[in-house]
CSV table of C-alpha atoms in Angstrom, one decimal:
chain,number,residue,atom,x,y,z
A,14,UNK,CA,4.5,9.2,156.5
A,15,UNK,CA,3.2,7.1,158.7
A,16,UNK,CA,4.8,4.3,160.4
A,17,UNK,CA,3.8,0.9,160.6
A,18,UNK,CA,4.6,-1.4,163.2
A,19,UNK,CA,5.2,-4.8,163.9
A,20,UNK,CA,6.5,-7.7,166.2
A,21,UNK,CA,9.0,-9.1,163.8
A,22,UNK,CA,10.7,-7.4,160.6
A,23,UNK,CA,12.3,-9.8,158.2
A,24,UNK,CA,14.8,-8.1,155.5
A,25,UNK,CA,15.1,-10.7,152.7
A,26,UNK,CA,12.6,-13.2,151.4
A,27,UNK,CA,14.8,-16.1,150.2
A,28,UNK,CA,14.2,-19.7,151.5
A,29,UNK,CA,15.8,-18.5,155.1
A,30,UNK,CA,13.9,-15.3,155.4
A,31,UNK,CA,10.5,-16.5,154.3
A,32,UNK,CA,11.3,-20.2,157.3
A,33,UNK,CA,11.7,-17.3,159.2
A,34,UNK,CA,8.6,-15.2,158.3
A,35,UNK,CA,6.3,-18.7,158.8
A,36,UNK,CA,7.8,-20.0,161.8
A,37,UNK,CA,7.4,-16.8,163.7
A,38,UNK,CA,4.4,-16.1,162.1
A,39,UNK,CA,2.5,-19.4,162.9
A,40,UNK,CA,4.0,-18.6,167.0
A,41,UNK,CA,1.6,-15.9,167.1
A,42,UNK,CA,4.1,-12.8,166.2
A,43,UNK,CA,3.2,-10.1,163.4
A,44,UNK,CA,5.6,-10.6,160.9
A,45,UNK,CA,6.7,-8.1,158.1
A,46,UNK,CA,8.8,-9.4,155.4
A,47,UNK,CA,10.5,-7.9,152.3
A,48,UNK,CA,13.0,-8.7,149.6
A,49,UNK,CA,14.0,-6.6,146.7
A,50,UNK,CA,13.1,-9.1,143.8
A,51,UNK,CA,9.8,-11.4,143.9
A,52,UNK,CA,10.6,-15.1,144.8
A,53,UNK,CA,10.8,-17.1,141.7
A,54,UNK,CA,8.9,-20.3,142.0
A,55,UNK,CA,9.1,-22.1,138.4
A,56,UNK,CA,12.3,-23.6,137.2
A,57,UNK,CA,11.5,-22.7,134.0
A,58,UNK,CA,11.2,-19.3,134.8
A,59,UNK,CA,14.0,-16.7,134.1
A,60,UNK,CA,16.0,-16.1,137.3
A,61,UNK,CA,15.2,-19.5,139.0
A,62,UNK,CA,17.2,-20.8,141.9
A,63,UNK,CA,18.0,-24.3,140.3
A,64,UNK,CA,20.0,-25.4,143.5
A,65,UNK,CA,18.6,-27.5,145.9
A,66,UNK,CA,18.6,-28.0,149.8
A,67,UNK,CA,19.0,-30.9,152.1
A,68,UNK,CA,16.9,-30.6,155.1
A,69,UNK,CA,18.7,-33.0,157.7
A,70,UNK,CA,16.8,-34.4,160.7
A,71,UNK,CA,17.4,-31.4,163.4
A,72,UNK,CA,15.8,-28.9,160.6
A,73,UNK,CA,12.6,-30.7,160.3
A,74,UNK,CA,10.8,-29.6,164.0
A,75,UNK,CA,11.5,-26.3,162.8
A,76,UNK,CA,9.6,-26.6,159.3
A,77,UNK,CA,7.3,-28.3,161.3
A,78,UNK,CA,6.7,-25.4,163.9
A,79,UNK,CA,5.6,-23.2,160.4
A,80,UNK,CA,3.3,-25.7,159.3
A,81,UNK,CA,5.9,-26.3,155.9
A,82,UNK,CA,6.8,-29.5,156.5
A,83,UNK,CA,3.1,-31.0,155.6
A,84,UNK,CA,4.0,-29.0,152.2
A,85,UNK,CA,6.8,-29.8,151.4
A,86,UNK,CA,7.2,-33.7,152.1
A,87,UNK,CA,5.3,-34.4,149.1
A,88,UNK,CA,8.3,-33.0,147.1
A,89,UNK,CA,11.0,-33.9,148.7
A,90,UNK,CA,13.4,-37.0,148.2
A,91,UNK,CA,15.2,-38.9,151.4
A,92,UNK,CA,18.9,-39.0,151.7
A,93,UNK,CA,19.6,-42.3,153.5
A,94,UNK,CA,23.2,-42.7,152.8
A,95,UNK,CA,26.1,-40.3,152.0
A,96,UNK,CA,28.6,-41.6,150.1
A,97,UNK,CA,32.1,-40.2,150.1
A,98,UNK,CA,34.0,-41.1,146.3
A,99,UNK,CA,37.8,-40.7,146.3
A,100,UNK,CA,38.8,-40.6,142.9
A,101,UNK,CA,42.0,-38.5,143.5
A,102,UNK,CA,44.5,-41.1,141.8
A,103,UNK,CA,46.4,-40.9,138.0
A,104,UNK,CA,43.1,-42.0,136.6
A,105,UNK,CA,40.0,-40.5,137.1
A,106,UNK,CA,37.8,-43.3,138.6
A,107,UNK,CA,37.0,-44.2,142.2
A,108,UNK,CA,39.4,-45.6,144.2
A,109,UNK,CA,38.0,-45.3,148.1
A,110,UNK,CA,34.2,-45.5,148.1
A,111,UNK,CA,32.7,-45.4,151.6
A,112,UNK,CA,29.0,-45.1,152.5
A,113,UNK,CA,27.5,-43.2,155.6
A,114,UNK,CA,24.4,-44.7,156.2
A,115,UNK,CA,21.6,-43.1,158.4
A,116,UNK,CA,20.4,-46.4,159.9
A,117,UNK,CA,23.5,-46.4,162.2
A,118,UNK,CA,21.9,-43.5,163.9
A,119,UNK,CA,18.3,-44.0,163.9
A,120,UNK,CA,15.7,-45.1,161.7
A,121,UNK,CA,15.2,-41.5,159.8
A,122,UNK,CA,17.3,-40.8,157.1
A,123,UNK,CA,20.1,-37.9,157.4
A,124,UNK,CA,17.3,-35.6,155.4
A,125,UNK,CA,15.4,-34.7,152.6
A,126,UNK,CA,16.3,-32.8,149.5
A,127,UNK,CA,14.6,-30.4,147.4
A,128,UNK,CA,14.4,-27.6,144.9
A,129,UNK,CA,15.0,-24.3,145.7
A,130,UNK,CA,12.6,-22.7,143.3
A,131,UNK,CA,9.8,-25.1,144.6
A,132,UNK,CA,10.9,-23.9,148.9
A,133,UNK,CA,10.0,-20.8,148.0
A,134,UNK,CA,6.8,-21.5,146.2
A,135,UNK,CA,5.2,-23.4,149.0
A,136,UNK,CA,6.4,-21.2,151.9
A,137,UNK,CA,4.9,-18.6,149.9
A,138,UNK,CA,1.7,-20.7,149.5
A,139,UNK,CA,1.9,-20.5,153.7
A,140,UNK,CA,2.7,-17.3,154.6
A,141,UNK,CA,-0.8,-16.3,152.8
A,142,UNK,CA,-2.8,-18.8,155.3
A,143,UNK,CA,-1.0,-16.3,158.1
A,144,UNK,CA,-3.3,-13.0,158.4
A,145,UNK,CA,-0.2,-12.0,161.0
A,146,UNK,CA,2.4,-12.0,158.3
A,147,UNK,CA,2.8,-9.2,155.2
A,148,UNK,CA,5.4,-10.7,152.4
A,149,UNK,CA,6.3,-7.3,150.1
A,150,UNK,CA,8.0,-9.0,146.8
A,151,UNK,CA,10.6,-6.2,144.9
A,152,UNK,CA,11.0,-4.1,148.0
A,153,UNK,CA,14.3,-3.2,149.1
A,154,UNK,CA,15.0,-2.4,152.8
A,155,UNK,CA,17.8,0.6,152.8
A,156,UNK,CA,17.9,2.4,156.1
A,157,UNK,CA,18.2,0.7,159.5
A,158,UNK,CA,17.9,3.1,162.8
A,159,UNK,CA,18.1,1.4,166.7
A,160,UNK,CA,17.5,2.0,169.7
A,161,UNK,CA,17.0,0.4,173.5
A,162,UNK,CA,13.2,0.4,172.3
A,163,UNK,CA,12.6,-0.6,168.8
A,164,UNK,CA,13.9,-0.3,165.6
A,165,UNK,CA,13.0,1.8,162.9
A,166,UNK,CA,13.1,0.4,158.8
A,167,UNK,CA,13.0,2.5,156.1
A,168,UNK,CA,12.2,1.0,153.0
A,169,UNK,CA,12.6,1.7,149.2
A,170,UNK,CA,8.8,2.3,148.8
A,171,UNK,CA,9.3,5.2,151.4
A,172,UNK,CA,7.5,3.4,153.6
A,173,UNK,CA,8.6,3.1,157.5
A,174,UNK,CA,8.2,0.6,159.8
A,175,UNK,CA,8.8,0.1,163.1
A,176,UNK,CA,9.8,-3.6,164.9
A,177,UNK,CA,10.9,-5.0,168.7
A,178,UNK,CA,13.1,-7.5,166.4
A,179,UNK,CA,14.6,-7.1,162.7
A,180,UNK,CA,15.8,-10.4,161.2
A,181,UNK,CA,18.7,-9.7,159.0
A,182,UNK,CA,18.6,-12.5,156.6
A,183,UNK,CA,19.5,-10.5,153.5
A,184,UNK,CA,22.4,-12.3,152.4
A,185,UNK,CA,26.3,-12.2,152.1
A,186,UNK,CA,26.1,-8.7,151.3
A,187,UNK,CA,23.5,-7.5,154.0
A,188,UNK,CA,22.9,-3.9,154.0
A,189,UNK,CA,21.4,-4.6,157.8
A,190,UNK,CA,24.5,-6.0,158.6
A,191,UNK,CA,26.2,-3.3,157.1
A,192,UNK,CA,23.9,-1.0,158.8
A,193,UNK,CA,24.9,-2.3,161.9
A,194,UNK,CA,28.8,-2.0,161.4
A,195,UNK,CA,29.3,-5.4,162.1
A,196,UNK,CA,32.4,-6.7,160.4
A,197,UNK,CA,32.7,-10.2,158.7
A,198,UNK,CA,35.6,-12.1,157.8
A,199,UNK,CA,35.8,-13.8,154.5
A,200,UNK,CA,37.7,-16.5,152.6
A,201,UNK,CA,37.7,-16.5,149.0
A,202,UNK,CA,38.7,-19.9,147.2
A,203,UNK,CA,39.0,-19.4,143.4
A,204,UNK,CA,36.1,-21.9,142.8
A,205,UNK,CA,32.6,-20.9,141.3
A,206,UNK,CA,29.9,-24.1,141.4
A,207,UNK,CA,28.1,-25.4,138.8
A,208,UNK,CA,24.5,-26.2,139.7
A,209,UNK,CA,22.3,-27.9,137.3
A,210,UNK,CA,20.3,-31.4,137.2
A,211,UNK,CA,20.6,-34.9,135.1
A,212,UNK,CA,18.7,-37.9,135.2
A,213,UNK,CA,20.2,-41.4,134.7
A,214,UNK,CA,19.7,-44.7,134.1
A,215,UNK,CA,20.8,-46.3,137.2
A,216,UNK,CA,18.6,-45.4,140.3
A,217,UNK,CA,20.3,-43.3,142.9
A,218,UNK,CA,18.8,-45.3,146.0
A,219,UNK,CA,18.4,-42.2,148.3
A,220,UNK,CA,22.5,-42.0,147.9
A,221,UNK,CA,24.2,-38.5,147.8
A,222,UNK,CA,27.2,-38.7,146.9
A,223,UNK,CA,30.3,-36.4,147.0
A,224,UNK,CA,33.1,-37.5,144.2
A,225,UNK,CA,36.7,-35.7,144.9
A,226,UNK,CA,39.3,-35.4,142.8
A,227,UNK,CA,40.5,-31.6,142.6
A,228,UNK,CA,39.1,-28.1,142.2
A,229,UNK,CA,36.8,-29.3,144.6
A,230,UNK,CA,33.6,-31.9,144.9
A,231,UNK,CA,30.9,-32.6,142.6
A,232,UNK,CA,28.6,-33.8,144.2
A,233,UNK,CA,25.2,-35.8,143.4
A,234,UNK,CA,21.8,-35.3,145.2
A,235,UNK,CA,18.7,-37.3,144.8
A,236,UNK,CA,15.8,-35.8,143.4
A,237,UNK,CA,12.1,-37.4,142.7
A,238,UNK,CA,12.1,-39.7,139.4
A,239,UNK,CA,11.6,-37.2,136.1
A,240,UNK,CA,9.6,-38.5,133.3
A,241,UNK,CA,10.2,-42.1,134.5
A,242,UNK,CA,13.6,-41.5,134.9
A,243,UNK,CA,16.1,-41.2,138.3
A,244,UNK,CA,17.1,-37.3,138.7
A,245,UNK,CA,19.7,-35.7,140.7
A,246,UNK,CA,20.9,-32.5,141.0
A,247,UNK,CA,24.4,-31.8,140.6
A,248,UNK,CA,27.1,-29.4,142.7
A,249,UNK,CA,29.8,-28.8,140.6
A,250,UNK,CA,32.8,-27.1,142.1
A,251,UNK,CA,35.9,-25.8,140.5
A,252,UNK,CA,38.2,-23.0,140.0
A,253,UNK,CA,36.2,-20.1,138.2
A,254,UNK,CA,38.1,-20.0,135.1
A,255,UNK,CA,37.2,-23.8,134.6
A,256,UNK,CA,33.5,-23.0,135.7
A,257,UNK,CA,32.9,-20.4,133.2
A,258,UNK,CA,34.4,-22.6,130.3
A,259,UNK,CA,32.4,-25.6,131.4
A,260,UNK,CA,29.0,-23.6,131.5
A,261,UNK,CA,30.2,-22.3,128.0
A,262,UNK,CA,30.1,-25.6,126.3
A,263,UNK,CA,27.6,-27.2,124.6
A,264,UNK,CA,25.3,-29.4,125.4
A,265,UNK,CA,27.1,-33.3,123.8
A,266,UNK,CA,30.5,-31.8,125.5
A,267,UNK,CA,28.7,-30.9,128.6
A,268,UNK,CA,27.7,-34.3,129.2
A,269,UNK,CA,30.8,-36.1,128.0
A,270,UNK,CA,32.8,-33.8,130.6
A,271,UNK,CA,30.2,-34.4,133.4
A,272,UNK,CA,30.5,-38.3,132.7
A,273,UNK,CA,33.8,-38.4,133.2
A,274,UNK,CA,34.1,-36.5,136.4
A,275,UNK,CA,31.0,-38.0,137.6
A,276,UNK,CA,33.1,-41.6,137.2
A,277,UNK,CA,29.5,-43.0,135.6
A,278,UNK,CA,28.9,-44.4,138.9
A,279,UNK,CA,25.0,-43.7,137.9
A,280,UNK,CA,25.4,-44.6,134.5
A,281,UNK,CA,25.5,-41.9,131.6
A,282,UNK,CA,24.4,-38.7,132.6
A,283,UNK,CA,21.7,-36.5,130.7
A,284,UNK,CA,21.7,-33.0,131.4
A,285,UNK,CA,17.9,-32.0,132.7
A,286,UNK,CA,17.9,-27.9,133.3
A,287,UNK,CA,19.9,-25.2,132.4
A,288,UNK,CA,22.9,-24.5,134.0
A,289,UNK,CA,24.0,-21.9,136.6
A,290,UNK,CA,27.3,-20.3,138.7
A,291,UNK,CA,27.3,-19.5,142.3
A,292,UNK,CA,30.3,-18.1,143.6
A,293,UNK,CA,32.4,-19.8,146.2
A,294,UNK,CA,33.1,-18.2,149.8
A,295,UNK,CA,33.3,-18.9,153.6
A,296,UNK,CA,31.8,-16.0,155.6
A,297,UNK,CA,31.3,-15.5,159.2
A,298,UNK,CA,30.0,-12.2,161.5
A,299,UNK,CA,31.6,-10.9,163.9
A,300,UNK,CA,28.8,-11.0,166.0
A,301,UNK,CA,25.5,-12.8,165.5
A,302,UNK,CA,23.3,-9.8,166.5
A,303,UNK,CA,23.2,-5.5,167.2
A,304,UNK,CA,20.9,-3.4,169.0
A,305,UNK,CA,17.2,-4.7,168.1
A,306,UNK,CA,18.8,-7.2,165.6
A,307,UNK,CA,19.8,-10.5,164.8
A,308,UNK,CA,21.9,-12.0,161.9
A,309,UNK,CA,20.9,-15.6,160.7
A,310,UNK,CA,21.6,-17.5,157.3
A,311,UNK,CA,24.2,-16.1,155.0
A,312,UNK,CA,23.8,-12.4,157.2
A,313,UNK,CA,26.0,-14.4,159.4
A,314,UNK,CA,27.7,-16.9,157.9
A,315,UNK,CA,28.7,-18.8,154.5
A,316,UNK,CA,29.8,-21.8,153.9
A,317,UNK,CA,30.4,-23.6,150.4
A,318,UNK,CA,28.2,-26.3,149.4
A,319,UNK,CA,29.6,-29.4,150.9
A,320,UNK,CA,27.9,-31.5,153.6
A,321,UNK,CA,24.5,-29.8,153.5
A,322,UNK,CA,25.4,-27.8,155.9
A,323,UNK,CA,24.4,-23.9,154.8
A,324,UNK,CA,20.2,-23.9,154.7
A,325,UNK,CA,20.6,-26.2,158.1
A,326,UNK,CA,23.2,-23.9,160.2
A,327,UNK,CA,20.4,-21.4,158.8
A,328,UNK,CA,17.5,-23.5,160.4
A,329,UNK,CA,20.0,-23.5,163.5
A,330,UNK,CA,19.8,-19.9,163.8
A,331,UNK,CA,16.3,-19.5,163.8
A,332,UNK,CA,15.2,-22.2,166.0
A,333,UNK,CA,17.7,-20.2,168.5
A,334,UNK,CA,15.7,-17.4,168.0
A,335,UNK,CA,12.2,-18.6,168.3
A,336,UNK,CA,13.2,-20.2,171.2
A,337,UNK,CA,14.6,-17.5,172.4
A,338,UNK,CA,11.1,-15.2,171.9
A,339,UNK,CA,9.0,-17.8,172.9
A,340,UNK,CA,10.5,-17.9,176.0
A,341,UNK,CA,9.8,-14.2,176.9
A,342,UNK,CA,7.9,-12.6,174.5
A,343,UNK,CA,7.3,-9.5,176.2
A,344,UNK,CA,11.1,-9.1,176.1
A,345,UNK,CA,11.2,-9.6,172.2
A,346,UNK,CA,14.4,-8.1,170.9
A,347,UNK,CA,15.8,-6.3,173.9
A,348,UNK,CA,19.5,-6.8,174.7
A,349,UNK,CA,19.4,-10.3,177.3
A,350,UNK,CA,17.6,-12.0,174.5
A,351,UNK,CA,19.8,-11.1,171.8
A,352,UNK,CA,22.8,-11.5,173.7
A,353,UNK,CA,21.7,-14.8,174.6
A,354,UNK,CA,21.1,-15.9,170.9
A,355,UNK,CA,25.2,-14.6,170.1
A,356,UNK,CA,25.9,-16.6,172.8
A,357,UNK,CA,24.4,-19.8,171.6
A,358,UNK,CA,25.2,-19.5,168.2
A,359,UNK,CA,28.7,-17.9,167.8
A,360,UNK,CA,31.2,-20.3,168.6
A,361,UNK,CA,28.8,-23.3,167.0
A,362,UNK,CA,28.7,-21.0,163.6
A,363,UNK,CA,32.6,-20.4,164.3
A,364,UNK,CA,33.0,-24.2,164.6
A,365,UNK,CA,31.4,-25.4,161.7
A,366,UNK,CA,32.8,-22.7,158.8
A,367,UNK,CA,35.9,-23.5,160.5
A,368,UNK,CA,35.3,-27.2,159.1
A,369,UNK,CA,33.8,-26.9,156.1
A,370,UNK,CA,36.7,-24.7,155.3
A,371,UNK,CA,39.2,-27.8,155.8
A,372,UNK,CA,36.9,-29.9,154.3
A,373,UNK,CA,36.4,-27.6,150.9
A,374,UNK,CA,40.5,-27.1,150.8
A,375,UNK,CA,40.9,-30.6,151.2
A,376,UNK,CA,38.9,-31.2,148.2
A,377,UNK,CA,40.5,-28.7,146.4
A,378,UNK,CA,44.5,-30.2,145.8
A,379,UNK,CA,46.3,-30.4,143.3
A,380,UNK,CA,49.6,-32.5,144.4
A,381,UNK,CA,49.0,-36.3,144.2
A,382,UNK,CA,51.0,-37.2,147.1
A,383,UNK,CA,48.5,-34.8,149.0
A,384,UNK,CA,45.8,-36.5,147.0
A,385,UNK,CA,46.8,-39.9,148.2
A,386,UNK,CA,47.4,-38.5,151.6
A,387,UNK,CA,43.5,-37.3,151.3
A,388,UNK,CA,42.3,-41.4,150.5
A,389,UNK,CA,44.5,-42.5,153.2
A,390,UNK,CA,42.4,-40.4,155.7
A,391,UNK,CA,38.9,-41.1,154.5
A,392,UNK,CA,40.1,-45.0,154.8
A,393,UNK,CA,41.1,-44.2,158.6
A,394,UNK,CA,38.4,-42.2,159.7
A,395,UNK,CA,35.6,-45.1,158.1
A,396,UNK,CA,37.1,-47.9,159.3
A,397,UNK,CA,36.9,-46.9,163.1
A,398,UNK,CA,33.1,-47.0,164.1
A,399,UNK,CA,32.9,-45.1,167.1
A,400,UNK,CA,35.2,-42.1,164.8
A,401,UNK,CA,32.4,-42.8,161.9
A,402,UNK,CA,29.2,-42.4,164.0
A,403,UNK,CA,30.5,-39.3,165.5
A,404,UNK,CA,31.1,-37.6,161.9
A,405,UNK,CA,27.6,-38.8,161.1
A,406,UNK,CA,26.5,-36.7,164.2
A,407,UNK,CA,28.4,-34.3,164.1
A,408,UNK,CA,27.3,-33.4,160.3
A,409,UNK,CA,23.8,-33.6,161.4
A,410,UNK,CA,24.6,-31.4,164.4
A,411,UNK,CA,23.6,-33.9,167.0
A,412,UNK,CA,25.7,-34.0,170.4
């Protein structure tokens, strides 16, 4: 058969994958992408990704490198303030209540926030203005073979292709990765999220807010007004046997169990979509990349849902990488270039799973004491404002 080749092979067509295939796409590189199922882009479709994803400030260049951003600003809601709920004491209501608000920084908010299902249909809508860049929907890549010069794909269509650079951004389970024999080390917590959306009576002001008690956040993101009414989507972590038994009731329980770990702070909450799990894990690679091959998004690293940090340390890794190829295209994929992205990316990756890991178990106790300890913290840390800009930046991944 014959071989077809190409600048840039992409394995994995989620919202990373197809960033990936537009941003290198729209720098001049020809771009093949694939992803064993099509992308769903209705929510009401069967399979939909009902999560959503924060874009903070440092993503935004990237998206608009790819020519997404123009897209996808119509859609999206800001986040200007983050607001951290402490609602760890006997009662279930909020105790500590402290707000992170952008303009301390700058006058952009911290980001923008917006469906999953609806990423993938616009970037879709791009990659067919890019005559560089082939999207193949429901095919599978399942052989990997490197060398000094290129690399060669085999996919599950029988078809072959050959690349400079293959982006593995197929996921937690990546058979690139795998390919590669690059180990990963993993943390398993127990939890399972709950990811569905509500509207409310009482506007959300571009607030997202994060409400702890134990098992782990739920958290509240701003969404565009539905029907009139405020929306936000909703992260709900806990332990997995308490997941499955909440996605198990129906709808009138549902709600009354949301309202009372949601505190009411946005008044009663009516459930708007269906509801569905995601498992809870942090990841990391050993390495970032292998011969002819680089690992972004959840290839190389997981994080659980807290901060908006997982699609962003995603956005991270590719602008590394486009950097990178920009700088010396003729050199695209060889060993200095890839090298180079490990190096800048590692110990930042290491860093931040590393934190959102403390973070996650910190939401996650049980004890009160501990619990108290936790509000006693969040008091400290506010209340000092050089210590409270610096978290701002440092979640945004500013220096």
């Amino acid at each position: 058969m014959t071989r077809v080749p190409t600048d840039i092979f992409i394995s994995g067509g989620g919202v990373a994958g197809l960033t990936a295939a537009a941003a290198f796409g729209s720098a001049g590189f020809s771009v093949i992408c694939a992803d064993p199922s099509a992308p769903v882009t209705s929510a009401e479709a069967e399979g939909a990704d009902l999560r959503t994803t924060a874009f903070l400030q440092p993503s935004i260049p990237v998206l608009e490198a790819a020519s997404l951003w123009a897209k996808l600003q119509p859609f999206a809601a800001r986040l200007q303030v983050m607001r951290i709920i402490d609602a760890g004491g006997e009662i279930a209501e909020p105790r500590v209540i402290k707000d992170f608000d952008a303009a301390d920084l700058s006058d952009a908010p911290f980001g923008w926030n917006l469906p999953n299902w609806l990423l993938r249909r616009e970037m879709l809508a791009r990659l067919t203005e890019l005559p560089n860049v082939s999207f193949l929907p429901g095919i599978a890549t399942t052989a990997l073979l490197t060398r000094e010069s290129e690399a060669l794909v085999t996919l599950s269509d029988g078809r072959k292709i050959t690349a400079k650079l293959v982006i593995a951004a197929d996921g937690r389970q990546s058979t690139v990765r795998e390919a590669l024999g690059i180990p990963v080390k993993t943390n398993r917590y127990g939890q399972k999220a709950l990811a569905f959306a509500v509207t409310h009576p009482v506007p959300h002001n571009n607030v997202s807010t994060e409400i702890h008690r134990s098992g782990g956040p739920f958290t509240l993101v701003p969404l565009p007004d539905r029907d009139g009414r405020p929306c936000s989507a909703v992260v709900w972590m806990e332990t997995g046997p308490e997941v499955q038994r909440l996605a198990a009731l129906p709808t009138a329980e549902f709600e009354a169990a949301i309202n009372a770990r949601s505190c009411q702070i946005l008044g009663p909450l009516t459930l708007g979509s269906r509801r569905t799990i995601w498992p809870i894990i942090s990841q990391i690679a050993a390495r970032m990349a292998g011969e002819r091959t680089a690992l972004i998004a959840e290839a190389a690293h997981v994080v659980p849902p807290i901060g908006a940090q997982g699609l962003n340390m995603s956005l991270a890794d590719l602008a590394a990488l486009l950097d990178l190829a920009q700088a010396d295209p003729a050199n695209l994929g060889n060993a200095k270039m890839l090298d180079a992205y490990h190096k800048r990316r590692h110990i930042e990756v290491q860093t931040r799973v590393a934190g959102i890991d403390a973070l996650n178990r910190a939401s996650m106790i049980e004890p009160q004491f501990l619990r108290d300890l936790r509000a006693g913290a969040l008091n400290a840390f506010y209340s000092v404002a050089p210590v409270r800009k610096s978290l701002m930046k440092a979640g945004l991944g500013l220096r």
